[in-house]
CSV table of C-alpha atoms in Angstrom, one decimal:
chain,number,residue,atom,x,y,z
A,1,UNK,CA,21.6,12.3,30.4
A,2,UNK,CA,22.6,15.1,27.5
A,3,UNK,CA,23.5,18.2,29.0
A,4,UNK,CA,20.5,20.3,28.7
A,5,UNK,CA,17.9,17.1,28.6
A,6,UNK,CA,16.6,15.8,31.9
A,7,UNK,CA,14.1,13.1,32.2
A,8,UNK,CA,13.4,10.6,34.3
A,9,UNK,CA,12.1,7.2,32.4
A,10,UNK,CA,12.1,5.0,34.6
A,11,UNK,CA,9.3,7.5,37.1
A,12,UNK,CA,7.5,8.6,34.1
A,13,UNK,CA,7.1,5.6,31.9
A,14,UNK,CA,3.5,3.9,32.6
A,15,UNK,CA,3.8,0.1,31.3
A,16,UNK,CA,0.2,0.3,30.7
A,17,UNK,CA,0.2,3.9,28.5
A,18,UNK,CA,1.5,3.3,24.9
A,19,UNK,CA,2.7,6.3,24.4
A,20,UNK,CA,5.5,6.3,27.2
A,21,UNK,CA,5.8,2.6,25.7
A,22,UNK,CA,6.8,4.3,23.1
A,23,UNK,CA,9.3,6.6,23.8
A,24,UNK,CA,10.6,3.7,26.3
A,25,UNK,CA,11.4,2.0,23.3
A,26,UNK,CA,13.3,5.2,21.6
A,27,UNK,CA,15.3,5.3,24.3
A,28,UNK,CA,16.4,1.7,23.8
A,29,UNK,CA,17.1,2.1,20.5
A,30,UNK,CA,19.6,4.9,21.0
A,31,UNK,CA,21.4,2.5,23.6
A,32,UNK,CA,21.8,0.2,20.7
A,33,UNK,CA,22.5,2.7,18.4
A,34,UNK,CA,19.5,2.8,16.2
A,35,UNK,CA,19.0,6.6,16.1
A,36,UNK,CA,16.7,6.1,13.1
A,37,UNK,CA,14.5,4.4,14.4
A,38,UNK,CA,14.7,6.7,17.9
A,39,UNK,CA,14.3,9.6,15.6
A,40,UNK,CA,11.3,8.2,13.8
A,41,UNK,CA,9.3,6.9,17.0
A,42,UNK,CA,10.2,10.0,18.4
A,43,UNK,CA,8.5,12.2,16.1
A,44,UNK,CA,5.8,10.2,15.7
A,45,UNK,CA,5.0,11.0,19.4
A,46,UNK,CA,5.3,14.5,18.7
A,47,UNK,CA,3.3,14.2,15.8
A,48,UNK,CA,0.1,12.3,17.2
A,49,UNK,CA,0.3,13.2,20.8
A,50,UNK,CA,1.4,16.8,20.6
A,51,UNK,CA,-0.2,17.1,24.6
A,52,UNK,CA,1.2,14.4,26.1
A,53,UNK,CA,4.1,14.9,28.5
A,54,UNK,CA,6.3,12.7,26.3
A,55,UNK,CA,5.8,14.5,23.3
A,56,UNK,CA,7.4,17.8,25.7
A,57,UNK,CA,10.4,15.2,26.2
A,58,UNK,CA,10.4,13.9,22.9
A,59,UNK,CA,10.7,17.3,21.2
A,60,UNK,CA,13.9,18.0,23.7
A,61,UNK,CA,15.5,14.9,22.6
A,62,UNK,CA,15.2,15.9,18.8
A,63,UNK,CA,16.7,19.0,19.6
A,64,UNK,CA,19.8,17.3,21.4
A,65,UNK,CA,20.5,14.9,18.1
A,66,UNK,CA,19.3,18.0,15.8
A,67,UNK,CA,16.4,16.2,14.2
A,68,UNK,CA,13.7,18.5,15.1
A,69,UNK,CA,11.5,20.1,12.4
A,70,UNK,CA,9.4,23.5,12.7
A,71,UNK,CA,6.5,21.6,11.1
A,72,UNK,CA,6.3,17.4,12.1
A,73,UNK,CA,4.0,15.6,9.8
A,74,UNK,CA,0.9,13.6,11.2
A,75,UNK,CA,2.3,10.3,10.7
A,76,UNK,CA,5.7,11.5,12.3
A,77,UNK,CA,7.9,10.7,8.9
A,78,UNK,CA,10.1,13.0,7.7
A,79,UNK,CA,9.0,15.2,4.5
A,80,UNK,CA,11.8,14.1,2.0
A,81,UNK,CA,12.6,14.7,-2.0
A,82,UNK,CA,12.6,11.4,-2.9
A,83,UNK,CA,8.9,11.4,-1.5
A,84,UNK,CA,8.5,14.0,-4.0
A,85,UNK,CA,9.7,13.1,-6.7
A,86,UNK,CA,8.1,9.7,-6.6
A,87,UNK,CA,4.9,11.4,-5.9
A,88,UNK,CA,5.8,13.7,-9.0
A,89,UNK,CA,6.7,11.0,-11.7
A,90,UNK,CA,3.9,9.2,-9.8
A,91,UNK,CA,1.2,11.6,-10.8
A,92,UNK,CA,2.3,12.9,-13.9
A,93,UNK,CA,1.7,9.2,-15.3
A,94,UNK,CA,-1.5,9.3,-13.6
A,95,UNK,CA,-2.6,12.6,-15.3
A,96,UNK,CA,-1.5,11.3,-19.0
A,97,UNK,CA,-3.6,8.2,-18.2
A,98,UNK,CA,-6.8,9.9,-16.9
A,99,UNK,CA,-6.8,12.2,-19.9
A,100,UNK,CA,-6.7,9.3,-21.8
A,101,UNK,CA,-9.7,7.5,-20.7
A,102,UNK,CA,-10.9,11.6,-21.1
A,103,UNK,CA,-9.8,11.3,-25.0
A,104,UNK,CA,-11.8,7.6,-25.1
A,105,UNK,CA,-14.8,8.8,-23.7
A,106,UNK,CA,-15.1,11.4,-26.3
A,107,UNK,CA,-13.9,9.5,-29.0
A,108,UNK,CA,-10.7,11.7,-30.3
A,109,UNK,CA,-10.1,10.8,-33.8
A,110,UNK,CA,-6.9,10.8,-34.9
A,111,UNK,CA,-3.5,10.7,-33.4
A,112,UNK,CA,-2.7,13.9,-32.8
A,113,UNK,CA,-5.7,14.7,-30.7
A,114,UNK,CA,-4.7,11.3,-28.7
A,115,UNK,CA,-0.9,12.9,-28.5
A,116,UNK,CA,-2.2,16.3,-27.2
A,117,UNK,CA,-4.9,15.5,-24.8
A,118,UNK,CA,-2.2,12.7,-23.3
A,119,UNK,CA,0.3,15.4,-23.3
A,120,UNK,CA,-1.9,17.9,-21.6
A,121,UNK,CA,-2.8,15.7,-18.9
A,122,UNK,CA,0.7,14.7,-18.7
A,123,UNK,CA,1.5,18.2,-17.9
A,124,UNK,CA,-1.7,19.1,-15.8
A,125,UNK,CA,-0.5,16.4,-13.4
A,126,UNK,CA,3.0,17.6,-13.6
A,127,UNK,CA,2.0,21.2,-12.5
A,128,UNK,CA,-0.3,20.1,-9.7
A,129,UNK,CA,1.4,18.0,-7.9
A,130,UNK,CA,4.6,20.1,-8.2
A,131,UNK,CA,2.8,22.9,-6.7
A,132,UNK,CA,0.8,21.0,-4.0
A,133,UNK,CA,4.0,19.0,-2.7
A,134,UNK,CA,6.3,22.6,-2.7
A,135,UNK,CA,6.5,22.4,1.2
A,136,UNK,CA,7.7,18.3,1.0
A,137,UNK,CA,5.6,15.6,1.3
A,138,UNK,CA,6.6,12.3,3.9
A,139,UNK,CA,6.6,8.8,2.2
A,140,UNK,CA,3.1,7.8,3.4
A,141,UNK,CA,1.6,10.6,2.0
A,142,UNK,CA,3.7,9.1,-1.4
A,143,UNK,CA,2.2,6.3,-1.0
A,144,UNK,CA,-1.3,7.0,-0.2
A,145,UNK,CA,-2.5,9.4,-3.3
A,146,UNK,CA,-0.7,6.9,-5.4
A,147,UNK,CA,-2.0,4.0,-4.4
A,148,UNK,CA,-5.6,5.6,-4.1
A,149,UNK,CA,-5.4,6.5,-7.5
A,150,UNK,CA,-4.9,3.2,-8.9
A,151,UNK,CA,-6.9,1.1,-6.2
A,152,UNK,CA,-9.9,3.9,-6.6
A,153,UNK,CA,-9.8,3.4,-10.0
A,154,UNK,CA,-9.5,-0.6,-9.7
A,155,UNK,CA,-13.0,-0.6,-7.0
A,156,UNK,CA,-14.5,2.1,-9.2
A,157,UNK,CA,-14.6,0.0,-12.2
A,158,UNK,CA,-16.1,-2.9,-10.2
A,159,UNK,CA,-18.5,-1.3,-8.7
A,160,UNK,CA,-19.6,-0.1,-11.6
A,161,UNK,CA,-19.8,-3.4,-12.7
A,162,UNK,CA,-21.3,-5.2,-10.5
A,163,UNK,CA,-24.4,-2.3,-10.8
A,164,UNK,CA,-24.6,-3.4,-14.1
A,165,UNK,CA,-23.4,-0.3,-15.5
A,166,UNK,CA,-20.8,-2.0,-17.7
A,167,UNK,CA,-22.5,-4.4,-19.6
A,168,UNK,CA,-25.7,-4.9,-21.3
A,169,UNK,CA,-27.7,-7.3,-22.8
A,170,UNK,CA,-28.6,-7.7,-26.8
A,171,UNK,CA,-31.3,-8.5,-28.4
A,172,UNK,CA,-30.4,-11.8,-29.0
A,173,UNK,CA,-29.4,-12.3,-24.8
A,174,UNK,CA,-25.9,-11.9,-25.3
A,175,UNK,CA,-24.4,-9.6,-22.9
A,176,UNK,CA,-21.6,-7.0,-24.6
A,177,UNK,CA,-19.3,-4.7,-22.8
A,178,UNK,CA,-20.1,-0.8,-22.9
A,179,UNK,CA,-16.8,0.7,-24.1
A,180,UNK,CA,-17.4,4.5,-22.9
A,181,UNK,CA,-18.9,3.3,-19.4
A,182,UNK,CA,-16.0,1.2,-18.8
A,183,UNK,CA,-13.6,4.1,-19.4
A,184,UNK,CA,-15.9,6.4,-17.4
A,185,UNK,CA,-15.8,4.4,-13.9
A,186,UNK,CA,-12.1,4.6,-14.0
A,187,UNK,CA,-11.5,8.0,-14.5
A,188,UNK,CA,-14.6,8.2,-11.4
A,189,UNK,CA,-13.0,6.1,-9.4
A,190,UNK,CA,-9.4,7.4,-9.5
A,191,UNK,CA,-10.9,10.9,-8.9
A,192,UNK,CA,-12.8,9.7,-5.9
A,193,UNK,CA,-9.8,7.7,-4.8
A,194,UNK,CA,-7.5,10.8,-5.1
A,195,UNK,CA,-10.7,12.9,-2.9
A,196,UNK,CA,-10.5,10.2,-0.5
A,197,UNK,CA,-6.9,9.9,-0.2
A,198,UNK,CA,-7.1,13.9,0.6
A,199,UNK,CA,-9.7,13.7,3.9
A,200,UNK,CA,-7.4,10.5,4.8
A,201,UNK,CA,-4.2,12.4,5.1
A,202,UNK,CA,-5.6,15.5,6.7
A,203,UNK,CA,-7.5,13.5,8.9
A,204,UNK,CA,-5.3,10.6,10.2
A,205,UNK,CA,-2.1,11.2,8.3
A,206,UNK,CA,-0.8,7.4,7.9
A,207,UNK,CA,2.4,6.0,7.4
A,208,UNK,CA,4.3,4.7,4.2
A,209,UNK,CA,4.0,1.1,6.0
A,210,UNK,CA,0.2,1.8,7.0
A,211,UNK,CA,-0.9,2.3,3.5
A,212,UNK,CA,1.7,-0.3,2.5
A,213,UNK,CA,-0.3,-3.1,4.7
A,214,UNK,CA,-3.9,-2.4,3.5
A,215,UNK,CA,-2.1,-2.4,-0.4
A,216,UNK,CA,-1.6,-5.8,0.6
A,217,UNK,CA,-4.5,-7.1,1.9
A,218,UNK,CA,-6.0,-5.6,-1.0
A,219,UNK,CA,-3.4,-7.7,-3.2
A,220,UNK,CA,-4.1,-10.8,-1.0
A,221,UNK,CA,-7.9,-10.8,-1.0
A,222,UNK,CA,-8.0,-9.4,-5.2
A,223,UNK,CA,-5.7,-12.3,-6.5
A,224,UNK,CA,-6.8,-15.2,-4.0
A,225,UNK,CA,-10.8,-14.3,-5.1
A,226,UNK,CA,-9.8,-14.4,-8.8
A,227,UNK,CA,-8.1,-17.5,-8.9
A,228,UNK,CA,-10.2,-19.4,-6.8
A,229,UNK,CA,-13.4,-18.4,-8.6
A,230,UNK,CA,-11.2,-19.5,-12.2
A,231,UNK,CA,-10.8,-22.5,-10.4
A,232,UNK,CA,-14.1,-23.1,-9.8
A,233,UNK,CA,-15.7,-22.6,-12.8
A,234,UNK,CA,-14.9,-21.1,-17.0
A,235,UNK,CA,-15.1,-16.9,-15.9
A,236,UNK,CA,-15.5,-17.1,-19.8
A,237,UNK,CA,-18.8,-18.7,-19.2
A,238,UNK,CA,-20.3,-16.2,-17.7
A,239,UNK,CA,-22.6,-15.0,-20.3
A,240,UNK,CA,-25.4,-13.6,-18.4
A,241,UNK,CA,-25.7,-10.0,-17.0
A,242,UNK,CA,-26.4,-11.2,-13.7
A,243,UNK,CA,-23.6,-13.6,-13.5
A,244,UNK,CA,-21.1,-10.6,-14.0
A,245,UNK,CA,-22.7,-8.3,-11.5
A,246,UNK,CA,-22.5,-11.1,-8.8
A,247,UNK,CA,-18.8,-11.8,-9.8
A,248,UNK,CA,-17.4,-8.6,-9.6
A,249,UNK,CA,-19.8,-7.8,-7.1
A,250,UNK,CA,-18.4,-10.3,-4.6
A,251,UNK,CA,-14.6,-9.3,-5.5
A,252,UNK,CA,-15.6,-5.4,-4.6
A,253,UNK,CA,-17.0,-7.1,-1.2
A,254,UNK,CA,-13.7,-9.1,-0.6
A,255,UNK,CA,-11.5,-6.1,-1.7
A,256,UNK,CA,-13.2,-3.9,1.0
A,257,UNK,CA,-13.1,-6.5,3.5
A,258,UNK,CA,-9.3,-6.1,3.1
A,259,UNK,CA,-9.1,-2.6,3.2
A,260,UNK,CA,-11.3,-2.7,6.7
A,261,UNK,CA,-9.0,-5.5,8.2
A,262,UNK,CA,-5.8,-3.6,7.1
A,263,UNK,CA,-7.1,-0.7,8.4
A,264,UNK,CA,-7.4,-2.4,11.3
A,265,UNK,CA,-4.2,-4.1,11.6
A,266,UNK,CA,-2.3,-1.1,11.6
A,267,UNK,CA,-3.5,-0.1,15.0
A,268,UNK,CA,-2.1,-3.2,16.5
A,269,UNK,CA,1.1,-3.8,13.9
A,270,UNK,CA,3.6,-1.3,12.7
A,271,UNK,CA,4.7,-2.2,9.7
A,272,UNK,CA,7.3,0.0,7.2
A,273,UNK,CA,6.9,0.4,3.6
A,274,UNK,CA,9.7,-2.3,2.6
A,275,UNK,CA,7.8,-5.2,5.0
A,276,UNK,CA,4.9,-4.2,2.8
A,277,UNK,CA,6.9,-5.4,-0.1
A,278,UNK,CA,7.8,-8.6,1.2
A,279,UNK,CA,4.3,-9.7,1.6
A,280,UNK,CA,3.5,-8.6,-1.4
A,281,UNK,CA,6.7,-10.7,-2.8
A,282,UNK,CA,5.6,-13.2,-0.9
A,283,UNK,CA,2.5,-14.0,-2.5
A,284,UNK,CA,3.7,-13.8,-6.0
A,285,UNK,CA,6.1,-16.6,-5.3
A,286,UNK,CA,3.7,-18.6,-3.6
A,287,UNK,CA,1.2,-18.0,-6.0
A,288,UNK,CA,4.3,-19.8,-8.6
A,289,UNK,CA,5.3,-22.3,-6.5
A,290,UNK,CA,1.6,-23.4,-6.3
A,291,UNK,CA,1.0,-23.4,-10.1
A,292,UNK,CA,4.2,-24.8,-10.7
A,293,UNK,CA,4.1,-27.9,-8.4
A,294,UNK,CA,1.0,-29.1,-10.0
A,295,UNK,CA,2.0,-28.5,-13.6
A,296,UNK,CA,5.5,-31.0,-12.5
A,297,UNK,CA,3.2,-33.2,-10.8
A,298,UNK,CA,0.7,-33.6,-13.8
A,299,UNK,CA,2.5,-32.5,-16.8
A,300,UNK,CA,0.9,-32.2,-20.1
A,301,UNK,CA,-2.5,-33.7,-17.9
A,302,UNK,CA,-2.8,-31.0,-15.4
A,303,UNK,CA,-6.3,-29.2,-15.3
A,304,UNK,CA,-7.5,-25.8,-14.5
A,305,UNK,CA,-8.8,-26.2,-11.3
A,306,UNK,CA,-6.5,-28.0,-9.4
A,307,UNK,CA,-3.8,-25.6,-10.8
A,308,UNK,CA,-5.1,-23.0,-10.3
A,309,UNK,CA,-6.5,-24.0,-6.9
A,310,UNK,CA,-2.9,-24.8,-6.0
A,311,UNK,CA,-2.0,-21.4,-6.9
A,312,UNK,CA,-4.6,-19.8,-4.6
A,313,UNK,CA,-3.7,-21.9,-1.6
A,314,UNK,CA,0.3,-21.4,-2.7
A,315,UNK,CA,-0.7,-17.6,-2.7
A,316,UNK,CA,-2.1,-18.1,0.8
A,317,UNK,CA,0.5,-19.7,2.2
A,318,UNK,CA,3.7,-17.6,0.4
A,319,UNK,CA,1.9,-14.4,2.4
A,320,UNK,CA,1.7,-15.8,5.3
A,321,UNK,CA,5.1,-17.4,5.5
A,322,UNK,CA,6.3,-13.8,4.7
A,323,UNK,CA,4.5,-12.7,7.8
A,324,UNK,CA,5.9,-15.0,9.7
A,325,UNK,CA,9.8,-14.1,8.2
A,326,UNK,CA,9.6,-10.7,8.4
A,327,UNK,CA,8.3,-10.6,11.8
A,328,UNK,CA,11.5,-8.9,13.1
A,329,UNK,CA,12.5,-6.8,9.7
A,330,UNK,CA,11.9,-3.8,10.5
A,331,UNK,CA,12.6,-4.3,14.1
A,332,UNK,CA,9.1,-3.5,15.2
A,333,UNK,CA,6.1,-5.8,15.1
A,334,UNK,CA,3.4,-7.0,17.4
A,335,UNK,CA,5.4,-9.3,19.6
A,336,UNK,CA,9.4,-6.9,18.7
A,337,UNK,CA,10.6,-4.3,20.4
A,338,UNK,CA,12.9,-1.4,18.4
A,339,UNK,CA,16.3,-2.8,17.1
A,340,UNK,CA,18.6,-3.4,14.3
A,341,UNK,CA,16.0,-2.9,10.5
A,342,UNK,CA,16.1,-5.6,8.2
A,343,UNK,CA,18.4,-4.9,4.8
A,344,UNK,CA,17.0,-6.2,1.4
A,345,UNK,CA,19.9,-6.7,-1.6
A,346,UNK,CA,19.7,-7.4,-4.7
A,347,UNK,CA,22.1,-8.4,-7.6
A,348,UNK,CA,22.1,-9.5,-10.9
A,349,UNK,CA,25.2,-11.2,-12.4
A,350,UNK,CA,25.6,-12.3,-16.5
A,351,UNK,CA,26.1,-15.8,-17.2
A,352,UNK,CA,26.6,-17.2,-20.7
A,353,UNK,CA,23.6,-17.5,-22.7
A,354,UNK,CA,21.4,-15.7,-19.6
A,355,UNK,CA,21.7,-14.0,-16.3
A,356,UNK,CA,21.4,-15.1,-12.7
A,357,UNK,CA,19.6,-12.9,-10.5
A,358,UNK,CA,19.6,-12.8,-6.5
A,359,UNK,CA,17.8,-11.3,-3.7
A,360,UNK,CA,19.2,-11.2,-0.1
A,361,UNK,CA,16.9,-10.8,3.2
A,362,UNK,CA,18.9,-10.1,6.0
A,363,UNK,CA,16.7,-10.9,9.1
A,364,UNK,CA,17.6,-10.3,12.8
């Protein structure tokens, strides 16, 4: 071992405690050269299991290949600027839109009002998240308050929907949209999903690829619901109040049915941010390939439900085959050990008339 270091792994490693599994599988990663992924499993002991003997070993190790940091975050990422500045950019655009639906609710008039109140929240989300991130923020915390925002303001809108709160009925039994209430459950859901986000980090701090999964599964369960239920029947045709409560009642079920099995997944798979995006890729070409076999298959005849029931069940399929692919991408998985991460390239080349785009997995 380093001069300085001692350790014994082989009489302190306990096959049935995950933690020394854990740092087990650091120390194979440094024999096969993958000090990233040493350094990030590392402090991720360090981070969760602060009084646990391995995090004492894990902290001298850090030291020896001078990764250690005075303050290791929760999730055991390292605070970075890009984190920042995503989060940043990220925000800012979040603080124009909610003063926005601000501006709609009170009915600005005029486009200058529009211009400043957009501007103001611009810079109001500028400011705060500037300030609040000073000290660095990892990737997963990046992640999280961004996609909270949107997501919270997403399940926000259907929940007000599905209590009704949305719509209402006519005279005549037609049922019409209520413009300021619509614009109201976003901004109430993005501020609850932002409040959420908050008690999530300082209570469990997750990973870029935590958040990354339930994103997903949110993504999975939100488009699969939506084109099976088109499938089904008109979504135009649904004229009465009750109709549309049910509907986007059911799709706020499904979405938090997702959110609980992601949740739970990440306790038994370890998943990084750019895995995520695979699935996610995943589906959307499934979700083509579906729609697109049909429409060659029936041509100028093909129908909305089978084509768009082919697209669900394409959808399906394209995220689960991306499962199955990236099972070794990032090295670590529920069957993987820590080795080589997966490398994702892209390229675009101009041809005449167009373009040819490309995208390269490399897989161990």
């Amino acid at each position: 071992p380093p001069s300085g270091y001692t350790t014994d792994v082989t009489r302190t490693l306990d096959e049935d405690d995950p933690v020394w599994a854990r740092y087990h599988a650091a120390a194979l990663a440094l024999a096969d050269d993958d000090q990233d992924g040493a350094i990030r499993l590392l402090r991720e002991i360090r981070a969760r299991h602060p009084e646990h003997p391995a995090a004492a070993q894990a902290g001298q190790l850090l030291d020896r290949l001078g990764a250690s940091e005075r303050r290791p975050s929760r999730s055991g990422e390292r605070r970075t600027g890009l984190a920042r500045a995503e989060l940043v950019v990220t925000q800012t655009a979040h603080g124009a839109a909610s003063a926005a639906l601000v501006c709609g609710i009170a009915e600005c008039d005029g486009v200058r009002a529009w211009t400043m109140t957009t501007l103001l929240g611009a810079g109001v989300g500028l400011g705060v998240s500037a300030a609040l991130s000073r000290d660095g923020v990892t990737p997963g915390q990046t992640v999280l308050y961004d996609s909270a925002a949107r997501w919270g303001a997403y399940n926000g809108w259907l929940l007000a929907s599905a209590l009704g709160v949305t719509w209402r009925e006519t005279s005549f039994g037609d049922v019409e949209g209520r413009y300021e209430a619509h614009l109201a459950s976003l901004l109430l859901g993005e501020l609850v999903g932002l409040g959420t986000a908050l008690a999530v980090d300082l209570r469990l701090g997750p990973s870029a690829g935590d958040v990354g999964l339930m994103d997903s599964m949110q993504n999975l369960t939100s488009v699969t619901y939506l084109l099976v239920a088109s499938a089904i029947g008109d979504l135009s045709a649904l004229d009465q109040k009750w109709q549309r409560q049910l509907f986007f009642g059911g799709l706020l079920v499904a979405n938090g049915a997702a959110l609980t099995v992601g949740a739970l997944l990440t306790r038994r798979v370890e998943l990084t941010r750019g895995r995520a995006m695979l699935l996610d890729l995943g589906l959307a070409t499934g979700v083509g390939l579906g729609l697109g076999v049909v429409a060659l298959a029936q041509g100028e005849d093909a129908s909305r439900g089978p084509l768009l029931g082919a697209a669900a069940l394409g959808g399906l399929g394209g995220f689960a085959f991306s499962w199955w692919l990236t099972r070794r991408f990032d090295g670590r998985d529920d069957r993987a050990e820590v080795g080589e991460p997966g490398t994702v390239r892209f390229g675009f080349a101009p041809t005449q008339g167009g373009g040819l785009a490309r995208i390269d997995v490399g897989l161990r």
